[in-house]
PDB file of C-alpha atoms in Angstrom:
ATOM      1  CA  MET A  24     135.714  98.941 107.122  1.00 81.00           C
ATOM      2  CA  GLY A  25     134.848  98.708 103.438  1.00 83.00           C
ATOM      3  CA  ARG A  26     132.714  95.615 103.903  1.00 88.00           C
ATOM      4  CA  ASN A  27     129.611  94.825 101.907  1.00 89.00           C
ATOM      5  CA  ALA A  28     126.785  94.553 104.414  1.00 92.00           C
ATOM      6  CA  VAL A  29     123.353  93.012 104.794  1.00 94.00           C
ATOM      7  CA  ALA A  30     121.001  93.634 107.699  1.00 94.00           C
ATOM      8  CA  SER A  31     117.478  92.785 108.777  1.00 93.00           C
ATOM      9  CA  ASP A  32     115.122  93.628 111.621  1.00 93.00           C
ATOM     10  CA  LEU A  33     111.375  93.327 112.101  1.00 91.00           C
ATOM     11  CA  ASN A  34     111.074  96.624 113.972  1.00 94.00           C
ATOM     12  CA  PRO A  35     110.419  99.592 111.615  1.00 96.00           C
ATOM     13  CA  VAL A  36     112.530 101.884 113.837  1.00 97.00           C
ATOM     14  CA  ALA A  37     115.594  99.660 113.538  1.00 95.00           C
ATOM     15  CA  PHE A  38     114.945  99.218 109.815  1.00 97.00           C
ATOM     16  CA  CYS A  39     114.652 102.970 109.181  1.00 98.00           C
ATOM     17  CA  LEU A  40     117.743 103.911 111.215  1.00 97.00           C
ATOM     18  CA  THR A  41     119.917 101.157 109.752  1.00 96.00           C
ATOM     19  CA  ARG A  42     118.878 101.905 106.187  1.00 96.00           C
ATOM     20  CA  ALA A  43     119.534 105.628 106.687  1.00 96.00           C
ATOM     21  CA  LYS A  44     122.988 105.122 108.211  1.00 94.00           C
ATOM     22  CA  THR A  45     124.154 102.639 105.603  1.00 94.00           C
ATOM     23  CA  ASN A  46     122.614 104.316 102.534  1.00 94.00           C
ATOM     24  CA  ALA A  47     123.188 107.986 103.316  1.00 95.00           C
ATOM     25  CA  PRO A  48     122.308 110.387 100.467  1.00 96.00           C
ATOM     26  CA  ALA A  49     124.344 113.488  99.603  1.00 95.00           C
ATOM     27  CA  ILE A  50     123.889 116.232 102.196  1.00 96.00           C
ATOM     28  CA  ALA A  51     122.863 118.740  99.513  1.00 97.00           C
ATOM     29  CA  THR A  52     120.039 116.418  98.451  1.00 97.00           C
ATOM     30  CA  VAL A  53     118.728 116.207 102.008  1.00 98.00           C
ATOM     31  CA  ARG A  54     118.894 119.989 102.423  1.00 98.00           C
ATOM     32  CA  HIS A  55     116.963 120.446  99.188  1.00 98.00           C
ATOM     33  CA  ARG A  56     114.294 118.016 100.388  1.00 98.00           C
ATOM     34  CA  LEU A  57     113.949 119.814 103.758  1.00 98.00           C
ATOM     35  CA  THR A  58     113.540 123.133 101.960  1.00 98.00           C
ATOM     36  CA  ALA A  59     110.844 121.691  99.699  1.00 97.00           C
ATOM     37  CA  LEU A  60     108.983 120.161 102.639  1.00 98.00           C
ATOM     38  CA  GLU A  61     109.109 123.404 104.601  1.00 97.00           C
ATOM     39  CA  ARG A  62     107.937 125.449 101.607  1.00 97.00           C
ATOM     40  CA  HIS A  63     104.814 123.322 101.244  1.00 96.00           C
ATOM     41  CA  PHE A  64     104.099 123.015 104.965  1.00 95.00           C
ATOM     42  CA  ALA A  65     100.481 123.554 105.970  1.00 93.00           C
ATOM     43  CA  PRO A  66      99.383 123.204 109.617  1.00 90.00           C
ATOM     44  CA  PRO A  67      97.055 120.262 110.265  1.00 89.00           C
ATOM     45  CA  LYS A  68      93.512 120.772 111.449  1.00 86.00           C
ATOM     46  CA  GLU A  69      93.166 121.518 115.155  1.00 85.00           C
ATOM     47  CA  SER A  70      90.892 118.493 115.513  1.00 85.00           C
ATOM     48  CA  GLN A  71      93.736 116.243 114.339  1.00 87.00           C
ATOM     49  CA  CYS A  72      95.926 117.446 117.203  1.00 84.00           C
ATOM     50  CA  GLN A  73      93.123 117.227 119.765  1.00 86.00           C
ATOM     51  CA  GLU A  74      92.280 113.653 118.800  1.00 90.00           C
ATOM     52  CA  LEU A  75      95.782 112.533 119.833  1.00 92.00           C
ATOM     53  CA  GLY A  76      95.017 113.268 123.488  1.00 90.00           C
ATOM     54  CA  ALA A  77      96.740 114.824 126.498  1.00 94.00           C
ATOM     55  CA  PHE A  78     100.079 113.083 126.023  1.00 96.00           C
ATOM     56  CA  PHE A  79     100.801 114.695 122.644  1.00 96.00           C
ATOM     57  CA  ARG A  80      99.544 118.122 123.777  1.00 94.00           C
ATOM     58  CA  LEU A  81     101.916 118.044 126.769  1.00 96.00           C
ATOM     59  CA  ALA A  82     104.792 116.357 124.935  1.00 97.00           C
ATOM     60  CA  TYR A  83     104.995 118.892 122.089  1.00 96.00           C
ATOM     61  CA  SER A  84     104.155 122.532 121.584  1.00 95.00           C
ATOM     62  CA  ARG A  85     101.325 123.244 119.158  1.00 94.00           C
ATOM     63  CA  GLN A  86     103.753 124.413 116.446  1.00 95.00           C
ATOM     64  CA  THR A  87     106.078 121.448 116.885  1.00 96.00           C
ATOM     65  CA  LEU A  88     103.288 118.881 116.883  1.00 96.00           C
ATOM     66  CA  GLY A  89     101.803 120.413 113.738  1.00 96.00           C
ATOM     67  CA  GLN A  90     105.127 120.129 111.919  1.00 97.00           C
ATOM     68  CA  LEU A  91     105.628 116.538 113.090  1.00 97.00           C
ATOM     69  CA  LEU A  92     102.155 115.538 111.913  1.00 97.00           C
ATOM     70  CA  TYR A  93     102.814 117.150 108.525  1.00 97.00           C
ATOM     71  CA  LEU A  94     106.136 115.310 108.120  1.00 97.00           C
ATOM     72  CA  ARG A  95     104.597 112.050 109.312  1.00 97.00           C
ATOM     73  CA  ASP A  96     102.026 112.323 106.519  1.00 96.00           C
ATOM     74  CA  HIS A  97     104.375 113.469 103.738  1.00 97.00           C
ATOM     75  CA  LEU A  98     107.628 111.548 104.189  1.00 98.00           C
ATOM     76  CA  LYS A  99     107.786 108.484 101.930  1.00 97.00           C
ATOM     77  CA  TRP A 100     110.498 106.937 104.026  1.00 97.00           C
ATOM     78  CA  ARG A 101     110.003 103.392 102.760  1.00 96.00           C
ATOM     79  CA  GLU A 102     110.333 104.368  99.102  1.00 96.00           C
ATOM     80  CA  SER A 103     112.844 107.246  99.182  1.00 97.00           C
ATOM     81  CA  ARG A 104     116.414 107.041 100.465  1.00 96.00           C
ATOM     82  CA  VAL A 105     116.346 110.801 101.140  1.00 98.00           C
ATOM     83  CA  ASP A 106     113.051 110.679 103.038  1.00 98.00           C
ATOM     84  CA  CYS A 107     114.345 107.713 105.026  1.00 98.00           C
ATOM     85  CA  PHE A 108     117.296 109.807 106.158  1.00 98.00           C
ATOM     86  CA  VAL A 109     115.027 112.711 107.135  1.00 98.00           C
ATOM     87  CA  ALA A 110     112.805 110.308 109.082  1.00 98.00           C
ATOM     88  CA  ALA A 111     115.860 108.904 110.874  1.00 98.00           C
ATOM     89  CA  LEU A 112     116.913 112.423 111.883  1.00 98.00           C
ATOM     90  CA  ILE A 113     113.433 112.995 113.299  1.00 98.00           C
ATOM     91  CA  LEU A 114     113.516 109.726 115.233  1.00 98.00           C
ATOM     92  CA  GLY A 115     116.780 110.817 116.844  1.00 97.00           C
ATOM     93  CA  SER A 116     115.269 114.110 118.029  1.00 97.00           C
ATOM     94  CA  LEU A 117     111.687 112.990 118.641  1.00 97.00           C
ATOM     95  CA  HIS A 118     112.132 112.825 122.404  1.00 97.00           C
ATOM     96  CA  GLY A 119     114.865 113.402 124.962  1.00 95.00           C
ATOM     97  CA  GLN A 120     116.131 115.671 127.700  1.00 89.00           C
ATOM     98  CA  ARG A 121     115.184 119.327 127.554  1.00 84.00           C
ATOM     99  CA  SER A 122     117.824 120.571 125.139  1.00 91.00           C
ATOM    100  CA  PRO A 123     117.687 122.267 121.706  1.00 94.00           C
ATOM    101  CA  SER A 124     118.392 118.906 120.051  1.00 95.00           C
ATOM    102  CA  TYR A 125     115.029 117.397 121.039  1.00 97.00           C
ATOM    103  CA  PHE A 126     111.445 118.285 120.177  1.00 97.00           C
ATOM    104  CA  SER A 127     109.694 116.977 123.290  1.00 97.00           C
ATOM    105  CA  ASN A 128     108.969 117.747 126.883  1.00 96.00           C
ATOM    106  CA  GLN A 129     111.384 116.003 129.231  1.00 95.00           C
ATOM    107  CA  MET A 130     111.711 112.294 128.390  1.00 95.00           C
ATOM    108  CA  PRO A 131     114.505 109.737 128.128  1.00 94.00           C
ATOM    109  CA  ARG A 132     116.061 109.793 124.665  1.00 93.00           C
ATOM    110  CA  THR A 133     116.441 105.997 124.615  1.00 92.00           C
ATOM    111  CA  ILE A 134     112.854 104.910 125.309  1.00 92.00           C
ATOM    112  CA  SER A 135     109.361 106.372 125.031  1.00 93.00           C
ATOM    113  CA  THR A 136     107.747 106.463 128.461  1.00 93.00           C
ATOM    114  CA  LYS A 137     104.071 105.500 128.673  1.00 94.00           C
ATOM    115  CA  PRO A 138     101.446 108.215 128.029  1.00 96.00           C
ATOM    116  CA  ARG A 139      99.753 108.104 131.443  1.00 95.00           C
ATOM    117  CA  TYR A 140     103.055 108.032 133.329  1.00 95.00           C
ATOM    118  CA  SER A 141     104.492 110.864 131.215  1.00 96.00           C
ATOM    119  CA  VAL A 142     101.470 113.130 131.674  1.00 96.00           C
ATOM    120  CA  LYS A 143     101.579 112.608 135.444  1.00 96.00           C
ATOM    121  CA  PHE A 144     105.350 113.234 135.510  1.00 95.00           C
ATOM    122  CA  TRP A 145     105.044 116.515 133.574  1.00 96.00           C
ATOM    123  CA  ARG A 146     102.036 117.832 135.498  1.00 96.00           C
ATOM    124  CA  LEU A 147     103.538 117.130 138.924  1.00 96.00           C
ATOM    125  CA  ARG A 148     106.663 119.079 137.965  1.00 95.00           C
ATOM    126  CA  GLY A 149     104.916 121.805 136.006  1.00 96.00           C
ATOM    127  CA  LEU A 150     106.880 120.937 132.855  1.00 96.00           C
ATOM    128  CA  ARG A 151     105.655 122.477 129.626  1.00 95.00           C
ATOM    129  CA  PRO A 152     106.680 121.434 126.104  1.00 96.00           C
ATOM    130  CA  PRO A 153     109.421 123.522 124.500  1.00 95.00           C
ATOM    131  CA  ILE A 154     108.713 125.485 121.337  1.00 95.00           C
ATOM    132  CA  ARG A 155     110.842 123.924 118.624  1.00 96.00           C
ATOM    133  CA  ASP A 156     110.982 124.598 114.897  1.00 97.00           C
ATOM    134  CA  VAL A 157     111.342 121.047 113.581  1.00 98.00           C
ATOM    135  CA  PHE A 158     112.945 122.153 110.298  1.00 98.00           C
ATOM    136  CA  GLU A 159     115.529 124.273 112.105  1.00 97.00           C
ATOM    137  CA  VAL A 160     116.454 121.396 114.431  1.00 97.00           C
ATOM    138  CA  LEU A 161     116.704 118.989 111.495  1.00 98.00           C
ATOM    139  CA  ARG A 162     119.099 121.282 109.647  1.00 98.00           C
ATOM    140  CA  ARG A 163     121.353 121.493 112.696  1.00 97.00           C
ATOM    141  CA  GLN A 164     121.250 117.739 113.150  1.00 97.00           C
ATOM    142  CA  LEU A 165     121.983 117.219 109.463  1.00 97.00           C
ATOM    143  CA  THR A 166     125.121 119.373 109.676  1.00 96.00           C
ATOM    144  CA  TYR A 167     126.217 117.481 112.777  1.00 96.00           C
ATOM    145  CA  ARG A 168     125.676 114.054 111.195  1.00 95.00           C
ATOM    146  CA  TYR A 169     127.743 114.978 108.160  1.00 96.00           C
ATOM    147  CA  GLU A 170     130.719 116.413 110.068  1.00 95.00           C
ATOM    148  CA  THR A 171     132.498 113.279 108.920  1.00 92.00           C
ATOM    149  CA  PRO A 172     131.741 111.830 105.486  1.00 90.00           C
ATOM    150  CA  PRO A 173     129.400 108.821 105.346  1.00 89.00           C
ATOM    151  CA  PRO A 174     130.809 105.459 104.237  1.00 84.00           C
ATOM    152  CA  PRO A 175     130.954 105.160 100.443  1.00 85.00           C
ATOM    153  CA  GLY A 176     129.392 101.702 100.301  1.00 86.00           C
ATOM    154  CA  ARG A 177     125.756 100.686 100.421  1.00 90.00           C
ATOM    155  CA  ALA A 178     124.049  98.032 102.507  1.00 93.00           C
ATOM    156  CA  ALA A 179     121.096  95.796 101.684  1.00 94.00           C
ATOM    157  CA  VAL A 180     118.608  96.256 104.524  1.00 95.00           C
ATOM    158  CA  TRP A 181     115.332  94.390 104.892  1.00 95.00           C
ATOM    159  CA  GLN A 182     112.482  94.750 107.350  1.00 95.00           C
ATOM    160  CA  MET A 183     112.094  91.090 108.165  1.00 93.00           C
ATOM    161  CA  ASP A 184     112.879  88.446 110.744  1.00 92.00           C
ATOM    162  CA  MET A 185     116.523  87.410 110.344  1.00 92.00           C
ATOM    163  CA  ARG A 186     115.352  83.785 110.341  1.00 92.00           C
ATOM    164  CA  GLU A 187     113.919  84.491 106.880  1.00 93.00           C
ATOM    165  CA  LEU A 188     117.306  85.516 105.438  1.00 93.00           C
ATOM    166  CA  PRO A 189     118.105  82.121 103.863  1.00 93.00           C
ATOM    167  CA  ARG A 190     115.283  82.551 101.329  1.00 92.00           C
ATOM    168  CA  LEU A 191     117.061  85.702 100.070  1.00 92.00           C
ATOM    169  CA  GLN A 192     120.399  83.926  99.782  1.00 87.00           C
ATOM    170  CA  ALA A 193     120.530  84.502  96.038  1.00 89.00           C
ATOM    171  CA  LYS A 194     120.624  88.281  96.644  1.00 91.00           C
ATOM    172  CA  PHE A 195     123.856  88.352  98.656  1.00 91.00           C
ATOM    173  CA  PRO A 196     127.031  86.255  99.015  1.00 90.00           C
ATOM    174  CA  ARG A 197     127.608  84.123 102.085  1.00 92.00           C
ATOM    175  CA  CYS A 198     128.636  86.231 105.079  1.00 94.00           C
ATOM    176  CA  SER A 199     132.150  86.113 106.489  1.00 95.00           C
ATOM    177  CA  CYS A 200     131.376  88.221 109.569  1.00 96.00           C
ATOM    178  CA  VAL A 201     128.243  88.645 111.669  1.00 96.00           C
ATOM    179  CA  ILE A 202     127.700  91.174 114.444  1.00 95.00           C
ATOM    180  CA  THR A 203     124.357  90.839 116.178  1.00 94.00           C
ATOM    181  CA  SER A 204     122.558  91.368 119.461  1.00 92.00           C
ATOM    182  CA  PRO A 205     119.377  89.318 119.947  1.00 91.00           C
ATOM    183  CA  PRO A 206     116.761  90.519 122.454  1.00 88.00           C
ATOM    184  CA  TYR A 207     117.874  89.990 126.054  1.00 86.00           C
ATOM    185  CA  PHE A 208     115.973  87.568 128.261  1.00 84.00           C
ATOM    186  CA  ASP A 209     113.113  89.206 130.183  1.00 78.00           C
ATOM    187  CA  VAL A 210     114.561  92.719 130.005  1.00 79.00           C
ATOM    188  CA  THR A 211     112.774  94.985 127.547  1.00 77.00           C
ATOM    189  CA  ARG A 212     110.102  95.118 124.888  1.00 82.00           C
ATOM    190  CA  PHE A 213     111.424  97.141 121.965  1.00 87.00           C
ATOM    191  CA  GLU A 214     107.941  97.559 120.527  1.00 87.00           C
ATOM    192  CA  GLU A 215     106.554  98.929 123.780  1.00 90.00           C
ATOM    193  CA  ASP A 216     109.592 101.091 124.596  1.00 92.00           C
ATOM    194  CA  GLN A 217     109.801 102.600 121.097  1.00 95.00           C
ATOM    195  CA  TRP A 218     106.086 103.228 120.682  1.00 96.00           C
ATOM    196  CA  LEU A 219     106.440 106.973 120.002  1.00 97.00           C
ATOM    197  CA  ARG A 220     109.007 106.445 117.235  1.00 97.00           C
ATOM    198  CA  LEU A 221     106.812 103.670 115.843  1.00 97.00           C
ATOM    199  CA  TRP A 222     103.896 106.129 115.840  1.00 97.00           C
ATOM    200  CA  PHE A 223     105.868 108.608 113.754  1.00 98.00           C
ATOM    201  CA  LEU A 224     106.631 105.864 111.224  1.00 97.00           C
ATOM    202  CA  GLY A 225     102.933 105.191 110.798  1.00 96.00           C
ATOM    203  CA  GLY A 226     101.924 103.223 113.872  1.00 95.00           C
ATOM    204  CA  PRO A 227      99.101 103.931 116.352  1.00 95.00           C
ATOM    205  CA  PRO A 228      99.419 106.809 118.889  1.00 95.00           C
ATOM    206  CA  LYS A 229      99.803 104.452 121.856  1.00 94.00           C
ATOM    207  CA  PRO A 230     102.020 101.569 122.970  1.00 92.00           C
ATOM    208  CA  THR A 231     101.350  98.206 121.338  1.00 90.00           C
ATOM    209  CA  TYR A 232     102.307  94.723 122.412  1.00 87.00           C
ATOM    210  CA  ARG A 233     103.303  91.776 120.211  1.00 83.00           C
ATOM    211  CA  GLN A 234     102.016  93.409 117.042  1.00 86.00           C
ATOM    212  CA  VAL A 235     105.438  94.217 115.606  1.00 86.00           C
ATOM    213  CA  SER A 236     107.427  91.326 117.059  1.00 84.00           C
ATOM    214  CA  ARG A 237     106.617  88.376 119.294  1.00 82.00           C
ATOM    215  CA  ASP A 238     110.253  87.892 120.311  1.00 81.00           C
ATOM    216  CA  ASP A 239     111.009  91.241 121.945  1.00 78.00           C
ATOM    217  CA  ARG A 240     110.801  89.898 125.469  1.00 80.00           C
ATOM    218  CA  HIS A 241     110.660  86.287 126.521  1.00 79.00           C
ATOM    219  CA  SER A 242     109.853  85.370 130.122  1.00 78.00           C
ATOM    220  CA  SER A 243     110.177  81.644 129.445  1.00 85.00           C
ATOM    221  CA  LEU A 244     113.748  80.361 129.279  1.00 86.00           C
ATOM    222  CA  THR A 245     112.659  77.491 127.059  1.00 89.00           C
ATOM    223  CA  ALA A 246     111.097  79.836 124.489  1.00 90.00           C
ATOM    224  CA  TYR A 247     114.030  82.224 124.720  1.00 91.00           C
ATOM    225  CA  TRP A 248     116.705  79.646 123.987  1.00 92.00           C
ATOM    226  CA  ARG A 249     114.539  78.215 121.230  1.00 92.00           C
ATOM    227  CA  MET A 250     114.763  81.645 119.593  1.00 92.00           C
ATOM    228  CA  ILE A 251     118.565  81.745 120.064  1.00 94.00           C
ATOM    229  CA  THR A 252     118.784  78.245 118.591  1.00 95.00           C
ATOM    230  CA  ASP A 253     116.801  79.474 115.574  1.00 94.00           C
ATOM    231  CA  MET A 254     119.354  82.263 115.188  1.00 95.00           C
ATOM    232  CA  TRP A 255     122.249  79.783 115.086  1.00 96.00           C
ATOM    233  CA  ARG A 256     120.397  77.553 112.632  1.00 95.00           C
ATOM    234  CA  THR A 257     119.906  80.538 110.320  1.00 95.00           C
ATOM    235  CA  LEU A 258     123.531  81.633 110.651  1.00 95.00           C
ATOM    236  CA  GLY A 259     124.660  78.156 109.688  1.00 94.00           C
ATOM    237  CA  LEU A 260     122.823  78.581 106.367  1.00 94.00           C
ATOM    238  CA  VAL A 261     124.092  82.060 105.429  1.00 94.00           C
ATOM    239  CA  LEU A 262     127.681  82.008 106.719  1.00 94.00           C
ATOM    240  CA  ALA A 263     130.745  81.463 104.546  1.00 94.00           C
ATOM    241  CA  PRO A 264     132.903  78.333 105.132  1.00 91.00           C
ATOM    242  CA  ARG A 265     135.152  80.311 107.491  1.00 93.00           C
ATOM    243  CA  ALA A 266     133.429  83.074 109.424  1.00 96.00           C
ATOM    244  CA  GLU A 267     133.531  85.168 112.581  1.00 96.00           C
ATOM    245  CA  VAL A 268     130.462  85.830 114.722  1.00 97.00           C
ATOM    246  CA  VAL A 269     130.175  88.394 117.521  1.00 97.00           C
ATOM    247  CA  ILE A 270     127.079  88.215 119.710  1.00 96.00           C
ATOM    248  CA  ARG A 271     126.089  90.540 122.533  1.00 94.00           C
ATOM    249  CA  LEU A 272     123.655  89.305 125.164  1.00 89.00           C
ATOM    250  CA  GLY A 273     122.610  90.798 128.457  1.00 83.00           C
ATOM    251  CA  GLY A 274     120.438  90.169 131.454  1.00 72.00           C
ATOM    252  CA  ARG A 275     119.510  91.116 134.975  1.00 67.00           C
ATOM    253  CA  ALA A 276     121.266  88.229 136.666  1.00 61.00           C
ATOM    254  CA  SER A 277     124.783  88.662 137.973  1.00 54.00           C
ATOM    255  CA  VAL A 278     125.888  85.269 136.611  1.00 63.00           C
ATOM    256  CA  THR A 279     127.045  85.523 133.004  1.00 74.00           C
ATOM    257  CA  GLU A 280     128.693  82.107 132.845  1.00 79.00           C
ATOM    258  CA  HIS A 281     125.290  80.548 132.139  1.00 83.00           C
ATOM    259  CA  LEU A 282     124.753  82.927 129.220  1.00 84.00           C
ATOM    260  CA  VAL A 283     128.104  82.071 127.662  1.00 89.00           C
ATOM    261  CA  ASN A 284     127.674  78.321 128.152  1.00 90.00           C
ATOM    262  CA  ALA A 285     124.121  78.289 126.814  1.00 90.00           C
ATOM    263  CA  LEU A 286     125.057  80.456 123.831  1.00 91.00           C
ATOM    264  CA  THR A 287     128.003  78.213 122.996  1.00 92.00           C
ATOM    265  CA  GLY A 288     126.001  75.025 123.441  1.00 93.00           C
ATOM    266  CA  SER A 289     123.108  76.174 121.280  1.00 93.00           C
ATOM    267  CA  ALA A 290     125.548  76.846 118.419  1.00 93.00           C
ATOM    268  CA  ALA A 291     125.582  73.108 117.692  1.00 93.00           C
ATOM    269  CA  VAL A 292     122.424  73.427 115.595  1.00 94.00           C
ATOM    270  CA  SER A 293     124.354  75.555 113.079  1.00 93.00           C
ATOM    271  CA  ARG A 294     125.954  72.281 111.911  1.00 92.00           C
ATOM    272  CA  ARG A 295     129.285  74.034 111.844  1.00 92.00           C
ATOM    273  CA  ARG A 296     132.414  73.654 113.911  1.00 93.00           C
ATOM    274  CA  VAL A 297     132.122  76.495 116.412  1.00 93.00           C
ATOM    275  CA  LYS A 298     134.902  77.764 118.659  1.00 94.00           C
ATOM    276  CA  LEU A 299     134.506  80.388 121.381  1.00 95.00           C
ATOM    277  CA  VAL A 300     137.462  82.712 120.817  1.00 96.00           C
ATOM    278  CA  SER A 301     136.829  85.208 123.614  1.00 94.00           C
ATOM    279  CA  CYS A 302     134.168  86.816 125.768  1.00 91.00           C
ATOM    280  CA  GLU A 303     134.067  90.066 127.693  1.00 91.00           C
ATOM    281  CA  VAL A 304     131.615  91.161 130.382  1.00 87.00           C
ATOM    282  CA  SER A 305     130.647  94.776 131.015  1.00 85.00           C
ATOM    283  CA  GLU A 306     128.401  96.279 133.684  1.00 79.00           C
ATOM    284  CA  ILE A 307     125.767  98.906 132.913  1.00 72.00           C
ATOM    285  CA  ARG A 308     126.091 101.566 135.594  1.00 67.00           C
ATOM    286  CA  LYS A 309     124.162 104.571 134.317  1.00 59.00           C
ATOM    287  CA  ARG A 310     120.784 104.243 132.666  1.00 52.00           C
ATOM    288  CA  GLN A 311     118.500 107.115 131.691  1.00 50.00           C
ATOM    289  CA  THR A 312     115.458 105.213 132.871  1.00 51.00           C
ATOM    290  CA  GLY A 313     116.733 105.572 136.450  1.00 52.00           C
ATOM    291  CA  ALA A 314     115.602 109.207 136.473  1.00 53.00           C
ATOM    292  CA  PHE A 315     112.128 108.328 135.159  1.00 49.00           C
ATOM    293  CA  ARG A 316     111.582 104.894 136.728  1.00 53.00           C
ATOM    294  CA  PRO A 317     113.285 105.006 140.149  1.00 52.00           C
ATOM    295  CA  GLY A 318     114.072 101.532 141.428  1.00 51.00           C
ATOM    296  CA  SER A 319     113.862  99.813 138.058  1.00 51.00           C
ATOM    297  CA  LYS A 320     116.573  97.192 137.600  1.00 53.00           C
ATOM    298  CA  GLY A 321     116.630  96.564 133.875  1.00 51.00           C
ATOM    299  CA  CYS A 322     119.700  95.057 132.296  1.00 56.00           C
ATOM    300  CA  LEU A 323     122.670  94.886 134.666  1.00 72.00           C
ATOM    301  CA  ARG A 324     125.359  93.186 132.603  1.00 81.00           C
ATOM    302  CA  GLU A 325     126.206  92.514 128.997  1.00 88.00           C
ATOM    303  CA  VAL A 326     128.526  89.896 127.571  1.00 90.00           C
ATOM    304  CA  ASP A 327     130.195  90.021 124.148  1.00 93.00           C
ATOM    305  CA  CYS A 328     131.117  86.623 122.704  1.00 95.00           C
ATOM    306  CA  HIS A 329     133.374  86.132 119.688  1.00 97.00           C
ATOM    307  CA  PHE A 330     132.999  82.827 117.855  1.00 96.00           C
ATOM    308  CA  SER A 331     134.968  81.389 114.968  1.00 96.00           C
ATOM    309  CA  LEU A 332     133.097  79.008 112.639  1.00 93.00           C
ATOM    310  CA  SER A 333     134.477  76.601 110.077  1.00 90.00           C
TER     311      SER A 333
END
């Protein structure tokens, strides 16, 4: 839309993907970097692969895992815009259904299933990891991503809690439009569910809990709405005199009226005049986790609320 954009998230996966999408380098530059990385590729020591355990040996073929470990060690994705884009491509193909677009044994593409559960799932079904050339897959994905030209603008993206944005106010003008989706109440832990992507970005080779973010999943309504109130308080400090805010929330409960009322009521702490312009409810019917976690309920409904602030 030609807007100048700012974004922030504590989770390294969200930070990497957002920065890559909003600061895309020239496709020729990315191709050159992939060629250079492939030219200097050297397989890791066998002991390095063995130390990762049964999950990684069953999730990836020996060749694929070796290439992933090499790229994990050599990509400077925090410093380089090009390396960040390559890392984002890898995150998109790191796991998924058994197709040429993904590196892994059968997994959901949206979340990383737990190691013990995954190993049991694969062994019971006799599933073996596919042999994938990571560099070949990345080149195909790169061509696909650039079928349409990237936006010409650039975004300022920070890996930080959005509640810290006011201290960076001097680095960007007040915002006239905000689109955000805070964590849903008692639904998912992004840190736990994205553990494999977090591993590739430098994290440990196992799920972690409350090390990346303490607000991924609240089971206490009081603590949850305190977090949402903090969001409104922050928005009140960074928004322009007249602004639009779109917020998506979701939950397991069938009643969404409570969500809308609580979201609207908590906006009072922004110290702005807030008007609910519209809201729309949508049901989530098909979830990939259903095939891997039969009977899991997860998020059932989402509500999009549009607010006007003055």
